[in-house]
Short mmCIF file of C-alpha atoms in Angstrom, two decimals:
data_model
loop_
_atom_site.label_atom_id
_atom_site.label_comp_id
_atom_site.label_asym_id
_atom_site.label_seq_id
_atom_site.Cartn_x
_atom_site.Cartn_y
_atom_site.Cartn_z
CA MET A 73 177.20 204.87 151.41
CA ALA A 74 180.19 205.87 153.42
CA VAL A 75 179.12 208.94 155.30
CA SER A 76 180.76 210.13 158.46
CA MET A 77 177.82 211.10 160.60
CA PRO A 78 178.33 213.47 163.52
CA GLY A 79 178.70 211.67 166.83
CA GLY A 80 177.49 212.60 170.29
CA ASP A 81 174.11 212.46 171.91
CA VAL A 82 170.92 213.87 170.43
CA ALA A 83 171.08 217.24 172.19
CA SER A 84 174.62 218.00 171.04
CA ARG A 85 173.83 216.88 167.48
CA LEU A 86 170.71 219.05 167.35
CA SER A 87 172.57 222.12 168.55
CA GLY A 88 175.24 221.28 165.97
CA TYR A 89 172.65 221.25 163.21
CA LEU A 90 171.14 224.53 164.38
CA ASP A 91 174.57 226.23 164.61
CA GLY A 92 175.58 224.81 161.24
CA LEU A 93 172.50 226.23 159.58
CA LYS A 94 172.74 229.55 161.42
CA ASN A 95 176.36 230.07 160.40
CA ARG A 96 175.76 229.47 156.73
CA HIS A 97 172.31 230.93 156.08
CA GLY A 98 170.13 233.77 157.23
CA LEU A 99 167.40 232.10 159.24
CA GLU A 100 164.18 233.86 160.09
CA GLU A 101 163.74 231.65 163.13
CA GLY A 102 165.69 228.81 164.62
CA GLU A 103 165.33 226.90 167.87
CA VAL A 104 165.64 223.46 169.38
CA GLU A 105 162.42 222.07 170.72
CA GLY A 106 162.64 218.60 172.19
CA ASN A 107 164.09 216.32 169.51
CA VAL A 108 163.37 218.79 166.75
CA VAL A 109 165.33 221.66 165.28
CA ARG A 110 162.72 224.11 164.05
CA VAL A 111 163.96 226.41 161.35
CA VAL A 112 162.06 229.02 159.37
CA VAL A 113 163.68 230.28 156.18
CA ALA A 114 162.80 232.33 153.14
CA PRO A 115 161.47 230.25 150.25
CA GLU A 116 164.38 231.25 147.98
CA SER A 117 166.96 229.71 150.29
CA VAL A 118 165.22 226.36 150.87
CA PRO A 119 167.35 224.39 148.35
CA GLN A 120 170.58 225.82 149.80
CA VAL A 121 169.51 225.14 153.39
CA LEU A 122 168.60 221.55 152.57
CA ALA A 123 171.81 221.10 150.61
CA THR A 124 173.77 222.28 153.63
CA ALA A 125 171.84 219.92 155.87
CA LYS A 126 172.56 216.98 153.56
CA ALA A 127 176.15 217.64 152.54
CA GLN A 128 177.69 219.47 155.50
CA LEU A 129 175.57 218.43 158.47
CA LYS A 130 174.88 214.89 157.21
CA VAL A 131 171.16 214.86 157.88
CA LEU A 132 170.54 211.96 155.56
CA HIS A 133 166.84 211.51 155.08
CA LEU A 134 164.00 213.68 153.80
CA SER A 135 160.95 212.21 155.51
CA PHE A 136 158.13 214.24 153.98
CA ILE A 137 157.00 217.56 152.61
CA THR A 138 153.78 219.08 153.89
CA VAL A 139 151.84 221.98 152.44
CA VAL A 140 149.21 224.10 154.16
CA ASP A 141 146.99 226.40 152.18
CA TRP A 142 146.45 229.55 154.26
CA GLU A 143 144.40 231.19 151.48
CA GLY A 144 146.84 233.76 150.22
CA SER A 145 150.02 232.07 151.33
CA PHE A 146 151.36 228.53 151.38
CA GLU A 147 153.31 227.02 154.25
CA LEU A 148 155.74 224.28 153.24
CA THR A 149 157.46 222.08 155.79
CA TYR A 150 160.36 219.78 155.00
CA GLU A 151 161.01 217.20 157.68
CA LEU A 152 164.54 215.84 157.71
CA LEU A 153 165.64 212.89 159.85
CA ASP A 154 169.19 212.08 160.86
CA LEU A 155 168.02 208.49 161.43
CA ARG A 156 169.22 208.53 165.04
CA GLY A 157 166.39 210.32 166.78
CA GLY A 158 167.07 213.86 165.64
CA THR A 159 164.75 215.83 163.38
CA VAL A 160 165.27 219.03 161.42
CA ARG A 161 162.06 220.76 160.41
CA VAL A 162 162.51 223.43 157.76
CA LYS A 163 159.52 225.66 157.33
CA THR A 164 158.92 228.30 154.71
CA VAL A 165 156.03 230.54 153.68
CA ILE A 166 155.34 231.41 150.07
CA GLU A 167 153.14 234.43 149.54
CA GLY A 168 150.57 234.49 146.76
CA THR A 169 148.05 232.04 145.35
CA GLU A 170 150.35 230.51 142.73
CA PRO A 171 153.28 229.19 144.71
CA VAL A 172 156.62 228.55 143.03
CA ILE A 173 159.66 227.21 144.87
CA GLY A 174 162.97 225.64 143.89
CA SER A 175 163.05 221.86 143.76
CA VAL A 176 165.24 219.89 146.17
CA THR A 177 165.31 216.81 143.96
CA SER A 178 169.01 217.32 143.28
CA VAL A 179 169.70 217.28 147.02
CA TYR A 180 167.33 214.55 148.18
CA PRO A 181 166.26 212.29 145.28
CA THR A 182 163.29 211.14 147.33
CA ALA A 183 161.85 214.64 147.04
CA ASN A 184 160.85 213.74 143.49
CA TRP A 185 157.59 212.04 144.43
CA HIS A 186 156.96 214.21 147.47
CA GLU A 187 157.06 217.27 145.25
CA ARG A 188 154.90 215.62 142.64
CA GLU A 189 152.31 214.96 145.33
CA ALA A 190 152.49 218.54 146.60
CA TYR A 191 152.05 219.73 143.04
CA ASP A 192 149.13 217.38 142.47
CA MET A 193 147.23 218.29 145.61
CA PHE A 194 148.13 221.98 146.03
CA GLY A 195 149.48 223.15 142.70
CA VAL A 196 152.88 224.09 144.12
CA ALA A 197 155.23 224.44 141.15
CA PHE A 198 158.73 223.17 141.91
CA ARG A 199 161.28 224.93 139.76
CA GLY A 200 163.80 222.52 138.30
CA HIS A 201 161.87 219.34 139.03
CA PRO A 202 162.82 216.73 136.41
CA ASP A 203 159.31 215.36 135.87
CA LEU A 204 156.51 217.32 137.50
CA ARG A 205 153.52 215.11 136.68
CA ARG A 206 150.47 214.40 138.82
CA THR A 207 150.78 211.40 141.12
CA TYR A 208 147.20 210.68 142.17
CA MET A 209 144.75 212.57 140.00
CA TRP A 210 144.31 211.71 136.36
CA GLN A 211 146.04 213.99 133.89
CA ASP A 212 143.16 214.61 131.53
CA HIS A 213 139.75 216.06 132.34
CA PHE A 214 140.83 217.16 135.79
CA ASP A 215 142.19 220.67 136.01
CA HIS A 216 142.05 221.17 139.77
CA HIS A 217 144.20 220.83 142.83
CA PRO A 218 141.78 219.18 145.23
CA LEU A 219 143.34 220.04 148.60
CA LEU A 220 143.20 223.77 147.97
CA LYS A 221 140.72 225.65 150.11
CA SER A 222 139.26 227.20 146.98
CA PHE A 223 138.32 223.75 145.64
CA ASP A 224 134.73 223.01 146.59
CA ILE A 225 133.64 219.41 146.78
CA SER A 226 130.66 218.83 144.59
CA THR A 227 128.98 215.84 143.04
CA LYS A 228 129.18 217.58 139.70
CA ARG A 229 132.93 217.24 139.87
CA THR A 230 132.58 213.50 139.46
CA PHE A 231 130.95 213.93 136.09
CA GLU A 232 133.73 215.90 134.52
CA GLY A 233 134.82 214.04 131.44
CA LEU A 234 132.65 211.08 132.34
CA ARG A 235 129.35 210.77 130.65
CA MET B 26 120.43 168.05 134.15
CA GLY B 27 118.00 168.44 131.36
CA VAL B 28 116.21 165.51 129.87
CA MET B 29 117.93 162.32 130.74
CA GLN B 30 117.18 159.19 128.91
CA GLN B 31 118.26 155.71 129.74
CA PHE B 32 119.54 153.86 126.71
CA ASN B 33 120.65 150.29 126.54
CA GLU B 34 124.24 151.47 126.31
CA PRO B 35 125.58 153.09 129.45
CA ASN B 36 126.86 156.69 129.80
CA ILE B 37 124.57 158.46 127.38
CA ILE B 38 122.71 161.59 128.26
CA THR B 39 120.63 163.70 125.90
CA THR B 40 120.34 167.35 126.69
CA THR B 41 120.50 170.76 125.07
CA THR B 42 123.79 172.54 124.48
CA ASP B 43 122.49 175.42 126.57
CA LYS B 44 122.08 173.19 129.57
CA ALA B 45 125.39 171.48 129.07
CA PHE B 46 127.44 174.64 128.57
CA ASN B 47 125.70 176.58 131.30
CA TRP B 48 126.09 173.69 133.71
CA ALA B 49 129.81 173.60 133.01
CA ARG B 50 130.22 177.36 133.17
CA LYS B 51 128.30 178.03 136.31
CA ASN B 52 130.08 175.36 138.28
CA SER B 53 133.59 176.50 137.45
CA LEU B 54 133.57 180.22 137.93
CA TRP B 55 137.07 181.61 138.07
CA PRO B 56 137.04 184.99 139.79
CA LEU B 57 139.72 187.53 139.13
CA GLN B 58 141.88 188.39 142.12
CA PHE B 59 141.07 192.07 142.09
CA GLY B 60 140.80 193.84 145.41
CA LEU B 61 140.24 197.57 145.48
CA ALA B 62 139.44 198.41 149.09
CA CYS B 63 138.14 197.00 152.36
CA CYS B 64 135.60 194.76 150.57
CA ALA B 65 138.61 192.81 149.34
CA ILE B 66 139.19 191.64 152.93
CA GLU B 67 135.74 190.09 152.96
CA MET B 68 136.42 188.65 149.52
CA MET B 69 139.59 187.01 150.86
CA SER B 70 137.65 185.69 153.80
CA THR B 71 135.12 184.24 151.38
CA GLY B 72 137.85 182.30 149.64
CA MET B 73 139.40 181.03 152.87
CA ALA B 74 138.68 177.79 154.66
CA HIS B 75 135.94 179.03 156.96
CA ASN B 76 133.58 180.12 154.22
CA ASP B 77 135.21 178.04 151.49
CA LEU B 78 133.96 179.47 148.23
CA GLU B 79 135.11 176.40 146.33
CA ARG B 80 132.29 174.24 147.56
CA PHE B 81 129.96 176.42 145.48
CA GLY B 82 131.86 175.77 142.28
CA SER B 83 134.02 178.84 142.29
CA SER B 84 137.69 178.11 141.99
CA PRO B 85 140.52 180.02 143.71
CA PHE B 86 141.08 183.59 142.66
CA MET B 87 143.13 183.90 139.51
CA GLY B 88 146.02 186.31 139.26
CA SER B 89 145.56 187.04 135.58
CA PRO B 90 142.49 188.38 133.76
CA ARG B 91 143.29 185.96 130.91
CA GLN B 92 142.37 183.05 133.14
CA ALA B 93 139.34 184.56 134.83
CA ASP B 94 135.70 184.83 133.91
CA VAL B 95 134.23 186.65 136.89
CA MET B 96 135.41 190.06 138.01
CA ILE B 97 134.46 190.90 141.59
CA VAL B 98 134.73 194.67 141.87
CA SER B 99 135.43 194.80 145.58
CA GLY B 100 135.73 198.37 146.70
CA THR B 101 135.79 202.01 145.76
CA VAL B 102 136.48 202.64 142.11
CA SER B 103 138.34 205.91 141.72
CA THR B 104 138.13 207.65 138.39
CA LYS B 105 141.75 206.85 137.72
CA MET B 106 141.21 203.19 138.60
CA ALA B 107 138.16 203.01 136.33
CA GLU B 108 140.40 203.08 133.28
CA ARG B 109 142.51 200.20 134.60
CA MET B 110 139.43 198.27 135.65
CA THR B 111 137.98 198.60 132.19
CA ARG B 112 141.23 197.38 130.70
CA LEU B 113 141.25 194.33 132.99
CA TYR B 114 137.65 193.62 132.05
CA GLU B 115 138.49 193.81 128.38
CA GLN B 116 141.41 191.44 128.88
CA MET B 117 139.14 188.75 130.29
CA PRO B 118 138.04 186.15 127.73
CA ASP B 119 134.37 185.72 126.94
CA PRO B 120 132.07 184.67 128.51
CA LYS B 121 132.64 186.99 131.44
CA TRP B 122 130.57 188.38 134.28
CA VAL B 123 130.94 191.15 136.80
CA ILE B 124 129.85 191.28 140.44
CA ALA B 125 129.72 194.74 142.03
CA MET B 126 130.51 194.11 145.68
CA GLY B 127 129.65 196.70 148.29
CA ALA B 128 128.14 200.15 148.34
CA CYS B 129 131.14 201.78 146.67
CA ALA B 130 131.16 199.52 143.64
CA ILE B 131 127.40 199.90 143.32
CA SER B 132 127.12 203.67 143.54
CA GLY B 133 130.18 205.28 145.07
CA GLY B 134 128.92 204.58 148.59
CA PRO B 135 130.03 206.93 151.35
CA PHE B 136 132.49 208.54 148.93
CA LEU B 137 129.71 209.51 146.56
CA ASP B 138 130.49 213.22 146.83
CA GLY B 139 134.21 212.72 146.41
CA TYR B 140 136.00 214.43 143.59
CA SER B 141 137.81 211.29 142.54
CA VAL B 142 135.25 208.54 142.99
CA LEU B 143 133.33 206.84 140.22
CA MET B 144 129.64 206.58 141.07
CA GLY B 145 129.35 202.87 140.56
CA ALA B 146 131.30 200.35 138.53
CA ASP B 147 128.33 200.01 136.16
CA ARG B 148 129.19 203.37 134.69
CA VAL B 149 132.09 201.80 132.85
CA ILE B 150 131.55 198.03 132.74
CA PRO B 151 128.34 195.96 132.59
CA VAL B 152 127.51 194.58 136.03
CA ASP B 153 125.56 191.33 136.42
CA VAL B 154 125.04 191.07 140.17
CA TYR B 155 125.03 193.75 142.84
CA VAL B 156 125.93 192.72 146.38
CA PRO B 157 124.97 195.50 148.80
CA GLY B 158 126.64 196.06 152.14
CA CYS B 159 129.47 198.10 153.54
CA PRO B 160 131.25 195.78 153.31
CA PRO B 161 129.01 192.78 152.61
CA ARG B 162 129.61 189.74 154.74
CA PRO B 163 131.21 186.72 153.05
CA GLU B 164 127.79 185.07 153.14
CA ALA B 165 126.43 187.96 151.10
CA LEU B 166 129.16 187.56 148.51
CA ILE B 167 128.53 183.83 148.34
CA PHE B 168 124.86 184.62 147.84
CA GLY B 169 125.84 187.00 145.06
CA ILE B 170 127.92 184.32 143.38
CA MET B 171 125.08 181.82 143.69
CA THR B 172 122.75 184.39 142.15
CA LEU B 173 125.22 184.80 139.31
CA GLN B 174 125.21 181.03 138.86
CA LYS B 175 121.44 181.11 138.56
CA LYS B 176 121.77 183.85 136.00
CA ILE B 177 124.30 181.86 134.02
CA GLU B 178 121.97 178.87 134.11
CA ARG B 179 119.42 180.92 132.15
CA GLU B 180 121.79 182.10 129.43
CA GLN B 181 121.31 181.09 125.82
CA GLN B 182 124.21 180.08 123.60
CA VAL B 183 122.34 180.64 120.32
CA GLY B 184 120.75 184.01 119.70
CA GLY B 185 121.24 184.98 123.31
CA LYS B 186 123.30 188.02 122.47
CA GLU B 187 120.59 189.71 120.45
CA ARG B 188 117.83 189.17 122.95
CA PRO B 189 118.17 190.65 126.41
CA ALA B 190 118.87 187.94 128.92
CA PRO B 191 115.77 186.94 130.87
CA ALA B 192 115.73 188.43 134.32
CA LEU B 193 115.29 186.42 137.48
CA VAL B 194 112.75 188.88 138.78
CA ASP B 195 110.25 190.71 136.59
CA GLU B 196 109.50 194.38 136.86
CA ASP B 197 106.19 193.52 138.52
CA GLY B 198 108.03 191.43 141.06
CA THR B 199 107.32 187.94 139.73
CA VAL B 200 110.15 185.62 140.65
CA HIS B 201 110.93 183.12 137.90
CA GLU B 202 113.26 181.01 139.87
CA TYR B 203 113.73 179.90 143.41
CA LEU B 204 115.55 182.56 145.38
CA PRO B 205 116.65 181.91 148.93
CA GLU B 206 116.18 185.64 149.41
CA LYS B 207 112.46 184.95 149.81
CA GLU B 208 113.07 182.90 152.89
CA TYR B 209 115.35 185.48 154.34
CA GLN B 210 112.75 188.21 153.81
CA GLU B 211 110.30 186.39 155.99
CA ILE B 212 112.87 185.97 158.71
CA SER B 213 113.83 189.62 158.72
CA GLU B 214 110.24 190.72 158.78
CA GLY B 215 109.60 188.63 161.82
CA LYS B 216 107.13 186.31 160.13
CA ALA B 217 109.17 183.16 160.41
CA PRO B 218 109.19 181.44 163.76
CA GLN B 219 112.12 182.68 165.82
CA LEU B 220 113.97 180.18 167.92
CA GLU B 221 114.75 181.10 171.47
CA GLY B 222 118.31 181.85 172.34
CA ILE B 223 119.37 182.36 168.73
CA ARG B 224 120.14 185.78 167.44
CA TYR B 225 119.55 186.01 163.71
CA LEU B 226 121.83 187.88 161.38
CA LYS B 227 120.32 190.89 159.74
CA ARG B 228 119.61 189.57 156.30
CA THR B 229 118.22 192.58 154.50
CA TYR B 230 120.41 195.46 153.61
CA THR B 231 118.81 198.82 152.93
CA PHE B 232 120.68 201.13 150.69
CA GLU B 233 119.84 204.54 149.38
CA ARG B 234 121.68 207.51 148.04
CA LYS B 235 121.17 210.02 150.80
CA GLY B 236 120.98 213.63 149.84
CA MET B 237 120.45 212.79 146.20
CA PRO B 238 117.29 213.38 144.19
CA PRO B 239 115.06 210.36 143.61
CA GLY B 240 116.12 210.20 139.97
CA ALA B 241 119.60 209.25 141.08
CA GLN B 242 118.34 206.27 143.10
CA THR B 243 117.51 204.16 140.10
CA ASP B 244 118.77 205.84 136.95
CA VAL B 245 122.36 204.90 136.29
CA GLY B 246 122.91 207.61 133.72
CA TRP B 247 121.51 210.26 136.00
CA LEU B 248 123.05 213.71 135.75
CA PRO B 249 122.39 216.79 137.86
CA LYS B 250 119.99 219.23 136.22
CA GLU B 251 122.54 222.00 135.89
CA VAL B 252 124.98 219.67 134.19
CA LYS B 253 122.29 218.46 131.80
CA LYS B 254 121.38 222.04 130.97
CA LYS B 255 124.99 222.96 130.49
CA LEU B 256 125.59 219.98 128.22
CA LYS B 257 122.52 220.82 126.17
CA GLU B 258 123.59 224.43 125.82
CA GLU B 259 127.06 223.40 124.83
CA GLU B 260 125.67 221.03 122.24
CA LYS B 261 123.37 223.75 120.90
CA ALA B 262 126.15 226.30 120.72
CA ARG B 263 128.38 223.82 118.95
CA LYS B 264 125.71 222.98 116.38
CA GLU B 265 124.94 226.63 115.77
CA ALA B 266 128.60 227.43 115.32
CA GLU B 267 128.89 224.60 112.82
CA LYS B 268 125.86 225.82 110.95
CA LYS B 269 127.15 229.37 110.86
CA ALA B 270 130.55 228.28 109.70
CA ALA B 271 129.02 226.18 106.94
CA GLU B 272 126.78 229.04 105.82
CA GLU B 273 129.62 231.51 105.81
CA LYS B 274 131.74 229.09 103.90
CA GLU B 275 129.02 228.63 101.30
CA SER B 276 128.38 232.34 100.94
CA LYS B 277 132.08 233.05 100.66
CA GLU B 278 132.57 230.33 98.13
CA ALA B 279 129.69 231.71 96.16
CA ALA B 280 131.21 235.18 96.38
CA GLU B 281 134.53 233.81 95.34
CA ALA B 282 133.06 231.97 92.44
CA GLU B 283 131.66 235.32 91.33
CA LYS B 284 135.00 237.02 91.79
CA SER B 285 136.72 233.96 90.34
CA GLY B 286 139.46 233.63 92.96
CA GLY B 287 141.36 236.19 95.03
CA ALA B 288 141.05 236.40 98.80
CA ALA B 289 141.56 233.41 101.07
CA THR B 290 138.50 231.30 101.92
CA ALA B 291 136.97 230.28 105.20
CA THR B 292 138.85 232.87 107.20
CA ALA B 293 135.96 233.27 109.58
CA GLU B 294 136.44 229.75 110.87
CA LYS B 295 140.16 229.70 111.29
CA PRO B 296 140.83 232.42 113.86
CA LYS B 297 138.34 230.81 116.25
CA ALA B 298 140.02 227.43 116.14
CA GLU B 299 143.46 228.98 116.51
CA GLY B 300 142.36 231.01 119.51
CA LYS B 301 141.14 227.87 121.27
CA ALA B 302 144.32 225.99 120.54
CA ASP B 303 146.38 228.89 121.89
CA GLY B 304 144.38 228.89 125.12
CA GLY B 305 145.09 225.22 125.62
CA GLU B 306 148.77 225.46 124.87
CA ALA B 307 149.46 228.55 126.91
CA LYS B 308 149.46 226.52 130.13
CA GLY B 309 151.75 223.86 128.79
CA GLU B 310 154.17 226.52 127.62
CA ALA B 311 154.13 228.16 131.02
CA GLU B 312 154.89 224.85 132.69
CA SER B 313 157.70 224.02 130.34
CA ALA B 314 159.09 227.48 130.97
CA LYS B 315 159.11 226.66 134.69
CA GLY B 316 160.95 223.47 133.92
CA GLU B 317 163.50 225.30 131.81
CA ALA B 318 164.25 227.74 134.58
CA GLU B 319 166.71 225.25 136.02
CA ALA B 320 169.56 227.58 135.33
CA ASP B 321 168.39 229.64 138.30
CA PRO B 322 171.31 230.64 140.55
CA SER B 323 169.57 229.21 143.63
CA ASP B 324 169.84 225.72 142.16
CA GLY B 325 173.46 225.96 141.20
CA LYS B 326 174.82 225.49 144.67
CA PRO B 327 172.87 222.44 145.82
CA LYS B 328 173.67 220.67 142.59
CA ALA B 329 177.38 221.17 143.01
CA GLU B 330 177.18 220.00 146.60
CA GLY B 331 175.07 217.04 145.62
CA GLY B 332 177.79 216.11 143.15
CA ALA B 333 180.41 216.36 145.87
CA ASP B 334 178.34 214.12 148.07
CA ASP B 335 178.04 211.57 145.31
CA GLY B 336 181.80 211.59 145.04
CA SER B 337 182.15 210.78 148.72
CA SER B 338 179.66 207.96 148.38
CA ASP B 339 181.59 206.58 145.44
CA SER B 340 184.77 206.69 147.45
CA SER B 341 183.40 203.94 149.69
CA GLY B 342 184.46 201.45 147.06
CA SER B 343 187.85 203.03 146.48
CA SER B 344 188.59 203.28 150.22
CA GLY B 345 187.81 199.60 150.48
CA GLY B 346 190.37 199.06 147.74
CA LYS B 347 192.94 201.07 149.69
CA GLU B 348 192.43 198.96 152.76
CA ASN B 349 193.02 195.89 150.69
CA ALA B 350 196.15 197.42 149.26
#
């Protein structure tokens, strides 16, 4: 893939990423902390922010998506790597117990499975995902998202659909 | 091997088919290469040169269930894996045996309370030998395989399927065959003479389901009381509903026969069934609606940009062409 990646040392690249994102989108927070650009955005603008990072700023790799269940709100973090020591961490908070957010599969194809996992474990619905199936848990007989705080671990759970 | 008789001609042995087949089977066990978790490491070690499983008449691990006759369930069986494990077991040709290796394969082990863990492989496939330990040492697995060989030795080719296979140890504890376990018991209990300067391996493994009622220790089909109650109630409710529906149907049919046609029959049953179906489908519809919401304006931009990016990536080939030109 012929991509012209921004040159310079890590510090200048990171400040470039931060400025690039600040100029194009309304960020709730944005700072450089060590090798990481920490950015907090509204959940609606996550796909655009990531698209900017990929297409304009050439941050090539989506490393992972994390979800935290704060009981009432969900905190999603997208970690992007520029593969040369710099990291862009995009954080967003979705209010409510049934989180819905736009998919970034069209920006980073690797988000496909990451989002499936987030859906499987936390029930986060990704709007526009091409194939939002469960990755780990079995489809039938299991109607839970096990990493939610509201999911209580119980031996009885094991017997669901198994007799 | 069985009754041997010396005839005048050489190379003649008389024996029963049971003995002959069992002798052949037990000395060429082909285990399936099927590792599920950390027990698989010990299983690998068992097959390697140091422990050398082959000297006990168990050939190298086979990569295909079609060529295997022993399945060593080595590790935690998750509920999702249970389906695959069952399929592998069904793909193995008869005769076939199963060894449950380690605490997880026996009962779920330390992951007993997990939401995704099957409480023992014997819930889905018939297990012949249980090898306790977490994980069991290679010696323990070898002992399990040798126990399986003893079990195979006692199988019957004719009529064996109908009768339950004779157990090595009776319920009252009578041992029908020599078990090296007996010797080990004495060592672990300190009865056997201990040699100075030699530390003995711990030979006995204790295993219990902690925090579970005593019924769960032995009964494989054990269910929690609440679940049993719930199942019973569900069954009762279902039967009653069926009865009611049948009665209503009969009465309506009788009424209809009196009226000789007219209103639709069995209406009391239908709305219930439809309501249930609607409840089930409502979720699916909601999800598909989410999927259809692709036309959202927020997605429009990234898609276009993604396309542009693709174009630039494609141009790598064309730029190469330009250079050549």
